[in-house]
CSV table of C-alpha atoms in Angstrom, one decimal:
chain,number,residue,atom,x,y,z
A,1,UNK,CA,62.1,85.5,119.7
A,2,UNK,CA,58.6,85.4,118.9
A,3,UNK,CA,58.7,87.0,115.4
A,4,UNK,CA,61.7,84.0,114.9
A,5,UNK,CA,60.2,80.9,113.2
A,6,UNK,CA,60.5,77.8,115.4
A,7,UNK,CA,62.6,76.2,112.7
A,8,UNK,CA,65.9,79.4,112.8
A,9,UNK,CA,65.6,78.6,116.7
A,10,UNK,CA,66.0,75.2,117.0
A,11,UNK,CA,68.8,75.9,115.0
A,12,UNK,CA,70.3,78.5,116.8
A,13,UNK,CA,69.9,75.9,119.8
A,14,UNK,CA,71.8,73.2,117.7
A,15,UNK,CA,74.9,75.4,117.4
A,16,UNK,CA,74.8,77.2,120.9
A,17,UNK,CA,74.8,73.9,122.8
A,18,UNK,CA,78.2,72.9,121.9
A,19,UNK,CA,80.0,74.1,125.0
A,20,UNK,CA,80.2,71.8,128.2
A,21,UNK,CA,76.6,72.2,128.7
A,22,UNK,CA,76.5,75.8,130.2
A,23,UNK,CA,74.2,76.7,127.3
A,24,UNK,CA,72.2,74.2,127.5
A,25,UNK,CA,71.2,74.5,131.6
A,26,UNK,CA,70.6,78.0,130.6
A,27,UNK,CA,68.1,77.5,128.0
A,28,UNK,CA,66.2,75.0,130.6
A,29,UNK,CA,65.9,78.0,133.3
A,30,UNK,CA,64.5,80.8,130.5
A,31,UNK,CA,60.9,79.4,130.0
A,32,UNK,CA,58.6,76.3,129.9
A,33,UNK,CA,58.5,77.1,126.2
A,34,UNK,CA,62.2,77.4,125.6
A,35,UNK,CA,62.9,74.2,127.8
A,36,UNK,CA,60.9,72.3,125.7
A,37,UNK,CA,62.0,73.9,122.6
A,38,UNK,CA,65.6,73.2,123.4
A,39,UNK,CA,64.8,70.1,125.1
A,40,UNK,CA,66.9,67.7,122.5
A,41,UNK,CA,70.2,70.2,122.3
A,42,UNK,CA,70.4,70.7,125.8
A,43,UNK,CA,72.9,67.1,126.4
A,44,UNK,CA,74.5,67.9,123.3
A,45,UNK,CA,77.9,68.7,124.7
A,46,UNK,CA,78.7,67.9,128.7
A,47,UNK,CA,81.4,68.3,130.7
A,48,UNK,CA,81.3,66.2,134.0
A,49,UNK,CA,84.3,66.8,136.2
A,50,UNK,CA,84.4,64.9,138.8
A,51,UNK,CA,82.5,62.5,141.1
A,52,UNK,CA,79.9,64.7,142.6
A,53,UNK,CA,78.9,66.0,139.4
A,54,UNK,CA,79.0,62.3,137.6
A,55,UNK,CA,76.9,61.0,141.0
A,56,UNK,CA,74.2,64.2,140.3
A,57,UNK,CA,74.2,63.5,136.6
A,58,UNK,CA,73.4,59.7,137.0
A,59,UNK,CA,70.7,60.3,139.4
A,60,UNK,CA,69.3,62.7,136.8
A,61,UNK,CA,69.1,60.1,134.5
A,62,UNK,CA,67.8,57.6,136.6
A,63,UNK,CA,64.9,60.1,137.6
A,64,UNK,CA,64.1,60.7,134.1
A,65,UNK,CA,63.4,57.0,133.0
A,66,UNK,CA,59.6,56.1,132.1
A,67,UNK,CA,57.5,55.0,135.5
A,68,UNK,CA,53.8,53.9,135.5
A,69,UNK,CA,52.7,58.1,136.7
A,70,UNK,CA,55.1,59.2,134.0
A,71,UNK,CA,55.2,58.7,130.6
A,72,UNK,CA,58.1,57.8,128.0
A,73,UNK,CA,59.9,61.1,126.4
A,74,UNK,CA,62.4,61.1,123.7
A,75,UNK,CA,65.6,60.9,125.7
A,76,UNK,CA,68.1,63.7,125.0
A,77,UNK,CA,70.9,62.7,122.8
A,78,UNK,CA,74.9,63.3,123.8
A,79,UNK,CA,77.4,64.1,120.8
A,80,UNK,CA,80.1,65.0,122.7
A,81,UNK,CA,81.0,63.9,126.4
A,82,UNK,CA,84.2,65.0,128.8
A,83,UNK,CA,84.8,63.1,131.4
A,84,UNK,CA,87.7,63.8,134.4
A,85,UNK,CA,87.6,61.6,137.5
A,86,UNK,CA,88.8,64.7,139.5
A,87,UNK,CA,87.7,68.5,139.5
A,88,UNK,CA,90.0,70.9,138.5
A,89,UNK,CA,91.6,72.2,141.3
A,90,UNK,CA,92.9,68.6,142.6
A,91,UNK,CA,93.4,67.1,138.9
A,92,UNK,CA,97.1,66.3,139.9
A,93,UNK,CA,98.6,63.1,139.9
A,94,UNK,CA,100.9,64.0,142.6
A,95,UNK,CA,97.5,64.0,144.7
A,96,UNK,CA,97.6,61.3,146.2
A,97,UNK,CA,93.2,60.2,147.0
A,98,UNK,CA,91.1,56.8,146.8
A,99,UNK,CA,88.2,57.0,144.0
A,100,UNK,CA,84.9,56.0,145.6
A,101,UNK,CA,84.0,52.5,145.3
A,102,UNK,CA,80.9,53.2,143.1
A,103,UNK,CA,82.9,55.1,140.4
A,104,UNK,CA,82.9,52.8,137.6
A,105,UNK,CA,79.5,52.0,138.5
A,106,UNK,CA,78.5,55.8,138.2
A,107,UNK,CA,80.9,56.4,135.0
A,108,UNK,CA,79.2,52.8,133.1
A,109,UNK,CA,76.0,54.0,133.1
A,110,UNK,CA,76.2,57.4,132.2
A,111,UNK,CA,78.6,55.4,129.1
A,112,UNK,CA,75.9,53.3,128.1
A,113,UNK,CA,72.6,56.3,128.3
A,114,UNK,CA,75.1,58.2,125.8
A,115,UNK,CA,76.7,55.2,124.1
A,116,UNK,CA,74.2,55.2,121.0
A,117,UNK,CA,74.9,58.7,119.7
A,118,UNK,CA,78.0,60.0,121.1
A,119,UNK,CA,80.6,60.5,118.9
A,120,UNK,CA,83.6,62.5,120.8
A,121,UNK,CA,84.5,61.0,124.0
A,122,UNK,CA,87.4,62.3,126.1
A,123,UNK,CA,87.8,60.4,129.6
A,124,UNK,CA,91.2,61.9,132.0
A,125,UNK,CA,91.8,60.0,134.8
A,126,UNK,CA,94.3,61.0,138.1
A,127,UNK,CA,93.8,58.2,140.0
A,128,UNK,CA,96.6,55.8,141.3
A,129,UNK,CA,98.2,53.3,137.9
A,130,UNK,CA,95.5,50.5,139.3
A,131,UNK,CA,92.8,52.6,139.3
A,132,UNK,CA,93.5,54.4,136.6
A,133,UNK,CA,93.8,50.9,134.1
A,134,UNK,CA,90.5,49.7,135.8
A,135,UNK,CA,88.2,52.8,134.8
A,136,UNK,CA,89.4,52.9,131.1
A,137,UNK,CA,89.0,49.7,131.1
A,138,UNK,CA,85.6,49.3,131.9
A,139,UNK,CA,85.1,52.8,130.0
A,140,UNK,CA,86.3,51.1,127.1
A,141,UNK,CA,83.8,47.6,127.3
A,142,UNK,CA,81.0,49.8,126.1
A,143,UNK,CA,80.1,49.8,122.1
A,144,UNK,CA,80.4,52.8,120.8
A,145,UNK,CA,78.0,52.3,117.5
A,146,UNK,CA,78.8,56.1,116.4
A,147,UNK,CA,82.1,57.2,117.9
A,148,UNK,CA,84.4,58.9,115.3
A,149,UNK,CA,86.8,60.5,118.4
A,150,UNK,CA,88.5,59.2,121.8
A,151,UNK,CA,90.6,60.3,124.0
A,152,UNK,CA,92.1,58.8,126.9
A,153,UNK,CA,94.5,59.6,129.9
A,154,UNK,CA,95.9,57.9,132.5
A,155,UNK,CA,99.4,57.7,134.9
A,156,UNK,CA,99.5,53.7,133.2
A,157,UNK,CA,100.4,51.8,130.8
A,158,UNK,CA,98.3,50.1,128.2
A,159,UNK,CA,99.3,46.2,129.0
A,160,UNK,CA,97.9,47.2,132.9
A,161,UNK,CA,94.6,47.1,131.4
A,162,UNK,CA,92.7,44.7,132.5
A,163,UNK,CA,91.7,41.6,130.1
A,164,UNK,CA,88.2,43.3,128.5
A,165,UNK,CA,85.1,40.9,129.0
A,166,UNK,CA,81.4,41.8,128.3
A,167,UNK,CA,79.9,44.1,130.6
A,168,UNK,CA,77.0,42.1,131.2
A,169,UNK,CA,79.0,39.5,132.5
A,170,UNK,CA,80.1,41.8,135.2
A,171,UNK,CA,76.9,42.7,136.3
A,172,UNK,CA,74.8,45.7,136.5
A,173,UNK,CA,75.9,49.1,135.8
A,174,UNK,CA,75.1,49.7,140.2
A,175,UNK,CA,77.2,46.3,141.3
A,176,UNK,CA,80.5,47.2,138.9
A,177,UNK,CA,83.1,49.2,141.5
A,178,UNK,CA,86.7,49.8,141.9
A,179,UNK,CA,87.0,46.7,143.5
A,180,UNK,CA,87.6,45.5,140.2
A,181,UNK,CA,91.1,47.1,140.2
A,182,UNK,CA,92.4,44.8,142.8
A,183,UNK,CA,92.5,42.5,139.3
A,184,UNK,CA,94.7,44.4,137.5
A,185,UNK,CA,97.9,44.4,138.7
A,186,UNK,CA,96.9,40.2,137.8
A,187,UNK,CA,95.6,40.8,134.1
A,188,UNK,CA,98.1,43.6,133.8
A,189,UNK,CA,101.1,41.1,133.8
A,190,UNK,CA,99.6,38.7,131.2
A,191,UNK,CA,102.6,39.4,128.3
A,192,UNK,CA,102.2,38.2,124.8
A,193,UNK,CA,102.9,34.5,125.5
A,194,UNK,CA,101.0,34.1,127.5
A,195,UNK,CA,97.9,31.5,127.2
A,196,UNK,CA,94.9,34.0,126.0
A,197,UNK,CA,95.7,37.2,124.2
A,198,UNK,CA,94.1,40.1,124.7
A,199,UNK,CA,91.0,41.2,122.9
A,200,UNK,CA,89.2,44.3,122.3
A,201,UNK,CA,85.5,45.5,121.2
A,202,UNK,CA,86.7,47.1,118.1
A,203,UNK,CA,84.7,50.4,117.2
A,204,UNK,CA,84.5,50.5,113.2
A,205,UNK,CA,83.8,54.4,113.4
A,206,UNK,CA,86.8,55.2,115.5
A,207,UNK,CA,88.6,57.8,113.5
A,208,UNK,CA,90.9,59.6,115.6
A,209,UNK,CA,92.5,58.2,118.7
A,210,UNK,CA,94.7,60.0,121.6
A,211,UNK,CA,96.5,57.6,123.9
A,212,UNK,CA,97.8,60.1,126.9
A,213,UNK,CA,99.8,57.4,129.3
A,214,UNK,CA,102.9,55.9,130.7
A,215,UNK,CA,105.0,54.1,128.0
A,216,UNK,CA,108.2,53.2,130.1
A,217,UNK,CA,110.0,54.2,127.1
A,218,UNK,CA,108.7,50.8,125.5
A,219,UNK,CA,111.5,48.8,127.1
A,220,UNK,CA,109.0,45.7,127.5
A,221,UNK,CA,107.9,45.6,124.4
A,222,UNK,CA,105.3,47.2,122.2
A,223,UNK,CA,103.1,44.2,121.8
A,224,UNK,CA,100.0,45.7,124.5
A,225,UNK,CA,100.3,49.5,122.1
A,226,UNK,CA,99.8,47.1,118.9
A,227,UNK,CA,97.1,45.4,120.0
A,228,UNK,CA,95.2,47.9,121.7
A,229,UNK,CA,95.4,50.1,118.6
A,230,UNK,CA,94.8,47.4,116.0
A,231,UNK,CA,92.1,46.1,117.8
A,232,UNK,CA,90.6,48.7,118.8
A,233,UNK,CA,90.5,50.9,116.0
A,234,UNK,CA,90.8,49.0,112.5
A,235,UNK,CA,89.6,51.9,110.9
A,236,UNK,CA,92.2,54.8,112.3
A,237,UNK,CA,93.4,57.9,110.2
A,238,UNK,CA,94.5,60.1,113.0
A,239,UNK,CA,96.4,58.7,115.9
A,240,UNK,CA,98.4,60.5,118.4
A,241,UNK,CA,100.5,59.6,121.6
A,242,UNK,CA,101.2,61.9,124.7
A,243,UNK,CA,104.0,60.4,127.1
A,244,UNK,CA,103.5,61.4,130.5
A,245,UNK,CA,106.3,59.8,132.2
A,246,UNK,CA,109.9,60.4,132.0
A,247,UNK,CA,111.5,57.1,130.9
A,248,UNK,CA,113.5,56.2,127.8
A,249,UNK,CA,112.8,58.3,125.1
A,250,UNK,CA,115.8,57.4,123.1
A,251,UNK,CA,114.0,54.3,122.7
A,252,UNK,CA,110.7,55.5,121.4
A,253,UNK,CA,112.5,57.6,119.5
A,254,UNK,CA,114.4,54.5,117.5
A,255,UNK,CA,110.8,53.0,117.3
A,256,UNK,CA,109.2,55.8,115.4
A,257,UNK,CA,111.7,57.0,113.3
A,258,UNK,CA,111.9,53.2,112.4
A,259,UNK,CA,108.1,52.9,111.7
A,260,UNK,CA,107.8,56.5,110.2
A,261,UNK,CA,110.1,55.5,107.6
A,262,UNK,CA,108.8,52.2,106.8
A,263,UNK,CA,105.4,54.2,106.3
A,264,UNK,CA,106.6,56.6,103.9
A,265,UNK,CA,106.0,59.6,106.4
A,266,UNK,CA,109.7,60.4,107.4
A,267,UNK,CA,113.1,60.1,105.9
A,268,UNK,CA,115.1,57.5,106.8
A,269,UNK,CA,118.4,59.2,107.1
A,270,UNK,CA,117.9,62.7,109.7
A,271,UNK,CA,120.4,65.1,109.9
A,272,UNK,CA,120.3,65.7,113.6
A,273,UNK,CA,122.9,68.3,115.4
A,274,UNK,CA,125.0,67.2,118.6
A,275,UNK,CA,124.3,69.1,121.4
A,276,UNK,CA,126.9,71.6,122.3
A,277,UNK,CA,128.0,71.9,125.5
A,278,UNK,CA,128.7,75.8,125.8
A,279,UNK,CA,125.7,76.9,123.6
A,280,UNK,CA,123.3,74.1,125.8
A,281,UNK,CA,124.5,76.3,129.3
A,282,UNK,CA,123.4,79.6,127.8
A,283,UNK,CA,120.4,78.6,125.6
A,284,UNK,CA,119.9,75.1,127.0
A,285,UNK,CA,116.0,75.2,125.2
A,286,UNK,CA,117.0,76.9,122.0
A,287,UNK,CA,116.9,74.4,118.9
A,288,UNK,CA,119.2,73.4,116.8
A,289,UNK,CA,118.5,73.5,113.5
A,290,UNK,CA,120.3,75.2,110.8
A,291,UNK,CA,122.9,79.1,110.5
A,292,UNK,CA,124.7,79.9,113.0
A,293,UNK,CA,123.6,77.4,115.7
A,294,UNK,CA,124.2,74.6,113.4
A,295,UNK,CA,127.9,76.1,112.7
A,296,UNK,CA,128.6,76.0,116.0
A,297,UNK,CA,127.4,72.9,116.8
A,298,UNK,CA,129.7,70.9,114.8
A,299,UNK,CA,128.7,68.6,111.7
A,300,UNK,CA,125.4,66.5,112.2
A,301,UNK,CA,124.6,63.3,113.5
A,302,UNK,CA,123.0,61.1,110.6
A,303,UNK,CA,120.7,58.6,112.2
A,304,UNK,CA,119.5,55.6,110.4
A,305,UNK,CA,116.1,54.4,110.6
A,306,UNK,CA,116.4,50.8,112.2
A,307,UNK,CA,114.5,47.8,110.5
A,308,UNK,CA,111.1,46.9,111.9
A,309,UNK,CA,111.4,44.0,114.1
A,310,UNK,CA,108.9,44.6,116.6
A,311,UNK,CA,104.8,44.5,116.5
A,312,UNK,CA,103.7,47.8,115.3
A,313,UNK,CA,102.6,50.5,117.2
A,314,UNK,CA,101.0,53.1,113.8
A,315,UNK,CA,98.7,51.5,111.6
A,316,UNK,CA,100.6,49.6,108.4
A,317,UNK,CA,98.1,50.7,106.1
A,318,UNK,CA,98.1,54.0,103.7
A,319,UNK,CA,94.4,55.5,105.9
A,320,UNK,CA,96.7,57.3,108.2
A,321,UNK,CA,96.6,60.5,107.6
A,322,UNK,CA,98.0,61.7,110.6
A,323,UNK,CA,100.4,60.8,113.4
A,324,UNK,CA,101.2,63.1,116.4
A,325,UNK,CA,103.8,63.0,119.1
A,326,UNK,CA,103.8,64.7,122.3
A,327,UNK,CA,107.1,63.7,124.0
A,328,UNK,CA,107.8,63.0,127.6
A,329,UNK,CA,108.1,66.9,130.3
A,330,UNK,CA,112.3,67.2,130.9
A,331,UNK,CA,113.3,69.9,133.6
A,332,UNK,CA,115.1,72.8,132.3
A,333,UNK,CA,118.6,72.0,133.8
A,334,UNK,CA,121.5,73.6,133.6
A,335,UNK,CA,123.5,70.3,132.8
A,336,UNK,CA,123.8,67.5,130.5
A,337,UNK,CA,124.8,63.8,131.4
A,338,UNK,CA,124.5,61.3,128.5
A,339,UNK,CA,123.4,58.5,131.1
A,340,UNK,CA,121.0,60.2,133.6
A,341,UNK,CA,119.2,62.2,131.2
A,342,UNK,CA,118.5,59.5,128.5
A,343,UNK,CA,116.4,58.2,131.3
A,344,UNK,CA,114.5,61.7,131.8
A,345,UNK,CA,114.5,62.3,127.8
A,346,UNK,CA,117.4,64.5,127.4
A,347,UNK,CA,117.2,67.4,124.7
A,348,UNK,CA,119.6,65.2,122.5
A,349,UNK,CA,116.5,63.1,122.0
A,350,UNK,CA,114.0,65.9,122.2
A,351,UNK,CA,116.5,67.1,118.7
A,352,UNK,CA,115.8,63.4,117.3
A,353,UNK,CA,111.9,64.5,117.4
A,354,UNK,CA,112.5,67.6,116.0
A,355,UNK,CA,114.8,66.5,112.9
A,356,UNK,CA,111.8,63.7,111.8
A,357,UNK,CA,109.4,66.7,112.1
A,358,UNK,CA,111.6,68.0,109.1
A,359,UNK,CA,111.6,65.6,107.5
A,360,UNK,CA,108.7,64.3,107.3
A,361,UNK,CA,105.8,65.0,104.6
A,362,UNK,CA,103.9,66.8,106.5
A,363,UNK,CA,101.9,63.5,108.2
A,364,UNK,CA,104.3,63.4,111.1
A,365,UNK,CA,102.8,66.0,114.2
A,366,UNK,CA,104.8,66.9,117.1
A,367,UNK,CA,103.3,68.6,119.8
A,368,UNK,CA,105.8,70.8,122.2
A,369,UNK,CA,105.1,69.8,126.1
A,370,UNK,CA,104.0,72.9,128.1
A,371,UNK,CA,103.7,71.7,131.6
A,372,UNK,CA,105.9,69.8,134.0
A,373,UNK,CA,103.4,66.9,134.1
A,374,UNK,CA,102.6,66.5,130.5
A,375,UNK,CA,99.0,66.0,128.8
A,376,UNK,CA,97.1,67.6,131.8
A,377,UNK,CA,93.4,68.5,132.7
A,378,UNK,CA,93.5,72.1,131.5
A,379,UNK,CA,94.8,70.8,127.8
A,380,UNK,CA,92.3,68.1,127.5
A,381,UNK,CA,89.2,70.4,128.4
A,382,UNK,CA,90.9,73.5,126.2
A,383,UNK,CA,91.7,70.3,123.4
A,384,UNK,CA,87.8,69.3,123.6
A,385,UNK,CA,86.4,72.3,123.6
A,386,UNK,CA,88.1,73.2,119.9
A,387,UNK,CA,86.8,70.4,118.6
A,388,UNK,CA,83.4,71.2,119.2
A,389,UNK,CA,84.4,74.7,118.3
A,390,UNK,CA,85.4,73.4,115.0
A,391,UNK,CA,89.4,74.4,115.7
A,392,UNK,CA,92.1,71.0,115.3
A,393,UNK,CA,92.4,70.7,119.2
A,394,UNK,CA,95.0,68.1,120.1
A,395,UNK,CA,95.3,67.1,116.2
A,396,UNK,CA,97.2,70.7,115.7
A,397,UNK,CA,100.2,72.7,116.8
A,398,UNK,CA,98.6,76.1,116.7
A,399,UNK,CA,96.8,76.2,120.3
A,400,UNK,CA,98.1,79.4,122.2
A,401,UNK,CA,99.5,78.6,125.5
A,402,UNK,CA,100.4,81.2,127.9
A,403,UNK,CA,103.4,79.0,129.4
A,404,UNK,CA,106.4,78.4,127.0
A,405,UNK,CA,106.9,74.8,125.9
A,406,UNK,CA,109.0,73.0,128.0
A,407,UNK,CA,110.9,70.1,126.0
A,408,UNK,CA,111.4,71.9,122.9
A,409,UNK,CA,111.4,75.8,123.0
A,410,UNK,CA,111.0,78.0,120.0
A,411,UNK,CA,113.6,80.8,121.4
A,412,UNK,CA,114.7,83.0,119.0
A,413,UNK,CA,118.4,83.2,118.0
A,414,UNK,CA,120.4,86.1,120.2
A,415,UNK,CA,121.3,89.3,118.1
A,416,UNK,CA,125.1,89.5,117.1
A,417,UNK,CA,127.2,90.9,119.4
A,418,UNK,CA,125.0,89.2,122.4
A,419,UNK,CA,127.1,85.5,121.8
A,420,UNK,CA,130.2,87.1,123.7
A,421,UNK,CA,128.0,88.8,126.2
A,422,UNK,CA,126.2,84.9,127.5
A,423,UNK,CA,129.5,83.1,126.9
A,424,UNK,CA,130.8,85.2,129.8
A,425,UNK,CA,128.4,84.7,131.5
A,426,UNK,CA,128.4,81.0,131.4
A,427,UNK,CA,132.0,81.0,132.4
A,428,UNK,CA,131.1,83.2,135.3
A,429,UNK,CA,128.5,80.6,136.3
A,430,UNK,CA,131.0,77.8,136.2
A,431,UNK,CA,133.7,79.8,137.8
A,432,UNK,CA,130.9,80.2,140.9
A,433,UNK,CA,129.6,76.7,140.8
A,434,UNK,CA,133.7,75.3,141.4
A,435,UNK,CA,133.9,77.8,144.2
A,436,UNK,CA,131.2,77.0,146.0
A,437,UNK,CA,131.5,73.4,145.5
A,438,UNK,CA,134.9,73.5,147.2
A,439,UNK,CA,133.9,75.6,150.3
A,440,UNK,CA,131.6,72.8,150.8
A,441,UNK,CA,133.9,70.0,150.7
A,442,UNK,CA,136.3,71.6,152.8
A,443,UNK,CA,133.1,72.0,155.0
A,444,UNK,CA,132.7,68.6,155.0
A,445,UNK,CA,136.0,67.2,155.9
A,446,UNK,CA,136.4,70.0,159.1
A,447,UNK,CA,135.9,67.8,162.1
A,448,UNK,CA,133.3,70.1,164.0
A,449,UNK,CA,130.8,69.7,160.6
């Protein structure tokens, strides 16, 4: 390295420190002269997961601030921050824990050191729904002069957030804990009549926006989504929404092919192919789309676009480029009931998706769900990563997952000649399931059971 000019290594620096700040450690623990020669790369990408890692990393920065014995260095700049309240082994939300009091403290003013030049910010939370609405939150009462990326994740729902005020009014970055939360279930139920809207810090650089949260199939409205979005981002071109819980996705459905339409990014009239019953117990993940699986399905369902009544959940102007859709995680059953499974987001639905994927002009994005608890810690990290590695990350369909996607499967159709072989088999399956469901009612009704 001595025979490379200063100028190729700093360089070389710029473009190796865009992992989740291996690199950059590394390059601190070579030499005095390579530590102060990649000095300003060194925070260029971080990756803090958890609270014993956010804890070291604020101490770190409150070591490093100018003293009277010490004097004032150039602080090092952060592009590109992740952020996961839990480590990787207990991000879960079926864990059930209580965040440490000083958590938003901690997670505020590691914000506001990288606030001025970060640009990609991805924050997962696995908290409890209060806690969860009061650290994005606060996360999200920071300005963000230079932000052109965010992602955020959460078991809530948007309108639990609690009502954004100025940081400073909640004092120091060291006072502001999870106490907080306690006001959120309060905030959370002010509705859109109620006496003071909602209002957020817009960021006029937000480009791109992933909203990873509980939508409860957006039975109570869709005014909380609107504003959030409108408000938040004025300036949006790519927006995407990962549903993480399992309610009423024939709704959202009926809201987006509505809106899709109105935008010019969908037809309004998809074809979309009834479910049938024999060919959902052999294949019950196969699509279907068109040949032979469409003949056998019977003539398609045409679905109208409804009329937009509601507030708005994409952007009405022409800037979007881009709108992706990760539906809610369904269970790979073996049956199908109209009623229970509209709840769940039945594969009827899931077909919905799929037919205003086709149909769309190319602006429409829907992402297949590949683990049972949706938009998870290991997709965000991989998702973040390609960004910085220059790949699409959450904005594109081509990620390569080891786990086959679970609401909509691309399974290929079964050779000729197979078709007899699995309707036999289905028929066997039934013919088991009747026999052992009477052995156990007569079980039942014998007196010594």
């Amino acid at each position: 390295m001595e025979a490379c000019p200063i100028e190729l290594q700093l360089l070389i620096f710029s473009f190796a420190c865009t992992d989740d700040g291996s690199t950059g450690r590394s390059l601190s623990l070579v030499s005095r002269a390579f530590y102060e020669l990649s000095y300003p790369y060194q925070w260029n990408s971080l990756a803090i997961r958890g609270y014993p890692q956010a804890v070291a990393f604020a101490k770190l920065l409150y070591s490093l601030q100018p003293t009277a014995f010490s004097p004032p260095r150039v602080p090092r700049a952060i592009h590109n921050l992740f952020v996961s309240t839990r480590t990787e082994h207990a991000a879960h939300d079926n864990i059930i824990g209580e965040p440490p009091d000083a958590w938003v403290g901690v997670l505020c003013s590691i914000l506001r050191y990288a606030a001025p030049t970060l640009q990609t910010l991805s924050i997962v939370c696995f908290e409890s729904t209060r806690d969860c609405a009061a650290i994005l939150s606060h996360a999200l009462r920071v300005r963000y002069p230079a932000l052109t990326e965010l992602t955020i994740r959460g078991r809530c729902m948007v309108r639990r957030f609690p009502r954004p005020t100025p940081i400073e009014e909640v004092g120091s970055s060291d006072s502001v804990t999870v106490d907080d939360r306690r006001q959120s279930d309060k905030l959370g139920e002010a509705k859109e009549g109620g006496d003071k809207p909602r209002t957020w810090q817009p960021i006029p650089t937000l480009r791109r926006l992933h909203i990873a949260c509980t939508f409860q199939g957006m039975t109570l409205g869709t005014h909380a989504e609107h504003t959030f979005i409108s408000e938040l981002a004025p300036e949006l071109t790519h927006l995407r929404l990962s549903v993480l819980d399992l309610w009423g996705s024939r709704r959202i459905a009926e809201i987006l092919h509505a809106e899709c339409a109105e935008n010019g990014m969908a037809d309004p009239l998809l074809e979309v192919f009834p479910v049938n019953t024999l060919a959902h117990l052999t294949h019950p993940l196969q699509p279907i789309g068109n040949g032979a699986n469409a003949a056998a399905a019977g003539d398609p369902d045409v679905r109208v676009a409804k009329r937009v009544t509601w507030d708005r959940v994409l952007p009405s102007t022409n800037q979007l480029e881009l709108f992706a859709f990760q539906p809610p995680p369904t269970e790979s059953l073996d049956f199908y009931c109209s009623c229970c499974m509209d709840v769940r987001g039945d594969r009827d639905v899931m077909r919905v998706f799929e037919a205003l994927a086709r149909g769309s002009d190319g602006r429409f994005l829907l992402v297949p769900c590949c683990t049972r608890e949706g938009y998870g810690f290991s997709e965000a990290l991989a998702d973040w990563l390609g960004r910085m590695g220059g790949s699409q990350g959450c904005w594109g369909a081509d990620r390569q997952d080891s786990e086959p996607p679970v609401a909509v499967d691309a399974a290929r159709t079964p050779p000729h000649g197979e078709e007899a072989l699995d309707v036999a088999r289905a028929r066997r399956k039934q013919r088991r399931a009747s026999s052992l469901q009477s052995i156990k009612s007569a079980l039942q009704k014998a007196k010594f059971w």
